[in-house]
CSV table of C-alpha atoms in Angstrom, one decimal:
chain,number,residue,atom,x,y,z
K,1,UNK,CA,32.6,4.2,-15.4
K,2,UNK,CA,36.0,3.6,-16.5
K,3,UNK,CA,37.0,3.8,-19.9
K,4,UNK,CA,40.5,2.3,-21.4
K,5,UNK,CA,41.8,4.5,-24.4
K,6,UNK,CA,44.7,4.0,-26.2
K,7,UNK,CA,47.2,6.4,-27.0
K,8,UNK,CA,47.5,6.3,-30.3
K,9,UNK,CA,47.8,9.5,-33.0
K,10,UNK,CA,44.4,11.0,-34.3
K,11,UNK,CA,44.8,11.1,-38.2
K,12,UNK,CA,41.8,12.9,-38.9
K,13,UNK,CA,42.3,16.8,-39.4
K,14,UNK,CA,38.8,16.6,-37.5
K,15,UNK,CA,38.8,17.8,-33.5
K,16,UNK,CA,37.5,15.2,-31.1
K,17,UNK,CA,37.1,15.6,-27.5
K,18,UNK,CA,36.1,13.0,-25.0
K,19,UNK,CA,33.7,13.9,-22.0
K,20,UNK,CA,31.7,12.2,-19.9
K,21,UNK,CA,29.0,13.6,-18.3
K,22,UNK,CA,27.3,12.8,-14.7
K,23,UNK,CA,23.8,12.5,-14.4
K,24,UNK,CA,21.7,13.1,-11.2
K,25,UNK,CA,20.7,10.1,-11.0
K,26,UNK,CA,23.8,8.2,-10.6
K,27,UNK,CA,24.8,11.2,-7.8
K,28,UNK,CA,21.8,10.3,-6.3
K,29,UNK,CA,22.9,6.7,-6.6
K,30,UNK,CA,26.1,7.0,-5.0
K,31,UNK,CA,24.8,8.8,-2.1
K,32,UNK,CA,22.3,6.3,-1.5
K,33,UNK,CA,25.1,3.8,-1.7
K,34,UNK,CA,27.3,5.5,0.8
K,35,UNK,CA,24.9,5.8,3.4
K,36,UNK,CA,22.9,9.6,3.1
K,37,UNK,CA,26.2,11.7,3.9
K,38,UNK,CA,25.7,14.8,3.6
K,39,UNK,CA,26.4,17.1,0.0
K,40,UNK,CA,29.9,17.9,1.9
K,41,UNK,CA,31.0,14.7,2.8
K,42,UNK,CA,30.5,13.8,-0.9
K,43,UNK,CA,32.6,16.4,-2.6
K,44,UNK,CA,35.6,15.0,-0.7
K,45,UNK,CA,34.9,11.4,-1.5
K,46,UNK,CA,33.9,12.8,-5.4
K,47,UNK,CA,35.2,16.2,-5.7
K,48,UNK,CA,34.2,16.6,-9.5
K,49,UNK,CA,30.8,14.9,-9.3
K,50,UNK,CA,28.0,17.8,-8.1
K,51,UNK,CA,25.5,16.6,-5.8
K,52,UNK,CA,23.1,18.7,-3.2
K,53,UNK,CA,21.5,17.5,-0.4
K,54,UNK,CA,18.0,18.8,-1.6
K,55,UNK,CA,17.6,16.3,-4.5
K,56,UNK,CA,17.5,13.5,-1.9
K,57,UNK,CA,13.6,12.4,-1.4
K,58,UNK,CA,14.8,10.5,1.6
K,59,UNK,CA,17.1,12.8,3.1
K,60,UNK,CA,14.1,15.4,3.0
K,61,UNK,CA,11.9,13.4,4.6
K,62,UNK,CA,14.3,12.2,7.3
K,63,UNK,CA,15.0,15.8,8.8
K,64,UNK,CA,11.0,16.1,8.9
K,65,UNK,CA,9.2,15.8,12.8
K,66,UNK,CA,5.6,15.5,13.3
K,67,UNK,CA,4.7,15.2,16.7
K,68,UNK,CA,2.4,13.1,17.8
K,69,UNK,CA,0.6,14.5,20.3
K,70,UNK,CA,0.6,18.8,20.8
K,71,UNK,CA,2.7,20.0,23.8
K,72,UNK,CA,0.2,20.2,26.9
K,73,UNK,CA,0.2,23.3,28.9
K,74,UNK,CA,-0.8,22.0,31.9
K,75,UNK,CA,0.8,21.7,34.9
K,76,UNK,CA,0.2,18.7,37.5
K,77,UNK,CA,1.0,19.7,40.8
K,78,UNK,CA,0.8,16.0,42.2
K,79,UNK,CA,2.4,12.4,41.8
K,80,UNK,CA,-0.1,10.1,40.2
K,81,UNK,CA,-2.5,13.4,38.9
K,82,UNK,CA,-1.1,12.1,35.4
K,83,UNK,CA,-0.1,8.5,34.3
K,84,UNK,CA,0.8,7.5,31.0
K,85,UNK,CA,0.4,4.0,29.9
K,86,UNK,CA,1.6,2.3,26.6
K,87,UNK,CA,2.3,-1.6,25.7
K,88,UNK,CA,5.2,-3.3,24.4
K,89,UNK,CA,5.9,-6.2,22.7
K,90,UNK,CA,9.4,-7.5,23.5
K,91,UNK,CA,11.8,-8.5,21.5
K,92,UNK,CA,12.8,-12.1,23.6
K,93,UNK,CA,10.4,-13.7,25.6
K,94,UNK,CA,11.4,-13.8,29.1
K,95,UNK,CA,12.2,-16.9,31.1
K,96,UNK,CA,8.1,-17.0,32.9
K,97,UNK,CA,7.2,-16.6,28.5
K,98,UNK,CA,6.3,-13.1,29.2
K,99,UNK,CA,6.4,-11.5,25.7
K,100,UNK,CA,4.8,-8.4,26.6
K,101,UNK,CA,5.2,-5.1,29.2
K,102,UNK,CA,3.2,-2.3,30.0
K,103,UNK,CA,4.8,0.7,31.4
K,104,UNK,CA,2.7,3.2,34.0
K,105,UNK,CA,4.9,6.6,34.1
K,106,UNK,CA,3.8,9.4,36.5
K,107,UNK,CA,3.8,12.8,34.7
K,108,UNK,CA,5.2,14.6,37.9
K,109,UNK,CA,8.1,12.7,39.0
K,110,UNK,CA,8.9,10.5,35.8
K,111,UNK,CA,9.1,7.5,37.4
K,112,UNK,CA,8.3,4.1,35.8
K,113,UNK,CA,6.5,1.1,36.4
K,114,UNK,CA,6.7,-1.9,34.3
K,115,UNK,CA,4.8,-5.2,34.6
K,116,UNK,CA,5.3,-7.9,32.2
K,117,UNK,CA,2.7,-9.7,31.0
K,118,UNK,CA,2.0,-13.2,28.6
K,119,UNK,CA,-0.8,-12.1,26.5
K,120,UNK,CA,-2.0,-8.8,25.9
K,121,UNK,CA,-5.5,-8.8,27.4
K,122,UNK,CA,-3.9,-8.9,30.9
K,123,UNK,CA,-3.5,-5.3,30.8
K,124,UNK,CA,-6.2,-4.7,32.7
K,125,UNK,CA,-5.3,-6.5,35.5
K,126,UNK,CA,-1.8,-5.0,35.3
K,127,UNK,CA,-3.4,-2.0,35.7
K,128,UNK,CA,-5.8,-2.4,39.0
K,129,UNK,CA,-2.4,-4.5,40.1
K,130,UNK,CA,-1.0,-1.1,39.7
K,131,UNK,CA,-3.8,1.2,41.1
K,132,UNK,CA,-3.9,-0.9,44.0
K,133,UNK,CA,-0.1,-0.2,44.5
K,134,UNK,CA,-0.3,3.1,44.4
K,135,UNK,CA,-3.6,3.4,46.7
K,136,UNK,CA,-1.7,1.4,49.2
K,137,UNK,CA,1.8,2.3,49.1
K,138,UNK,CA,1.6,5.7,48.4
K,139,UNK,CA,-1.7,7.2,49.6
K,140,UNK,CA,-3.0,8.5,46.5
K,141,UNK,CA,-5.0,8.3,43.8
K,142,UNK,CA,-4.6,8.1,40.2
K,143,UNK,CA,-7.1,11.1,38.8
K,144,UNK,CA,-5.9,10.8,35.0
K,145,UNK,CA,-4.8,7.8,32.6
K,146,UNK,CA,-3.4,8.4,29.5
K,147,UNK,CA,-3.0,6.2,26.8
K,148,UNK,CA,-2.5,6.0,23.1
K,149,UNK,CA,-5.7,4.4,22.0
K,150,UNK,CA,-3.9,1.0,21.0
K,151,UNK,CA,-7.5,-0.5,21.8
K,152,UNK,CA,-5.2,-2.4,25.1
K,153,UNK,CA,-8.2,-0.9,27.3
K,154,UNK,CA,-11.0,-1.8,26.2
């Protein structure tokens, strides 16, 4: 807030002080407005207005991980022992008005297969498309599919 005062001569044989004070919330509003730096970056921009990064609910949250599936111990020896499988929606349809993809990634090697696809119940088919692929190009067989339970299988 800025405040105009003019300079004129206090008659009174009273003291007076002017102060203004700072609340937390309008810290917390300035951070907010400058884009969540951090306490640091703050005291340069506003060296006499205190702020710490703890009073931020956002900030808290934002340095918070969940994962979402637990890290697997196992090991697979093999290509195609492990594929995982998700669908996408794109963001653009593509020129054959394709607006989603699912990807097939092999555990083992990392590599990635996408197929694009119009509507979502053709995932299926994308997927004995690509267990046929694998039988015949590579051999071998797909033992495990994993999925997120999106409901695209079933």
């Amino acid at each position: 807030d800025l405040y105009v005062l003019e300079d004129t001569k206090i008659v009174s044989d009273l003291s007076c002080s002017f102060s203004s004070t700072s609340s937390s919330i309008k810290n917390l509003l300035w951070h907010a407005r400058l884009g969540h730096p951090h306490s640091r970056a703050l005291e340069l921009l506003l060296p006499n207005v205190p702020f710490k990064n703890n009073e931020c609910e956002a900030c808290i949250l934002g340095k918070h991980c969940k994962s979402v599936f637990p890290i697997s111990s196992t090991t697979y020896e093999n290509c195609f022992d492990l594929i995982h499988t998700d669908v996408w929606t794109s963001p653009c349809m593509s020129r054959e008005n394709q607006k989603y993809f699912v990807t097939f990634i092999d555990e083992k090697s990392k590599y990635t297969w996408i197929t694009l696809l119009q509507t979502k119940d053709r995932v299926l088919d994308a997927f004995i498309t690509f267990q046929n692929y694998v039988t015949n190009h590579y051999n071998a067989k797909i033992k495990f599919l994993r999925s997120d339970n999106g409901g695209e299988y079933t």
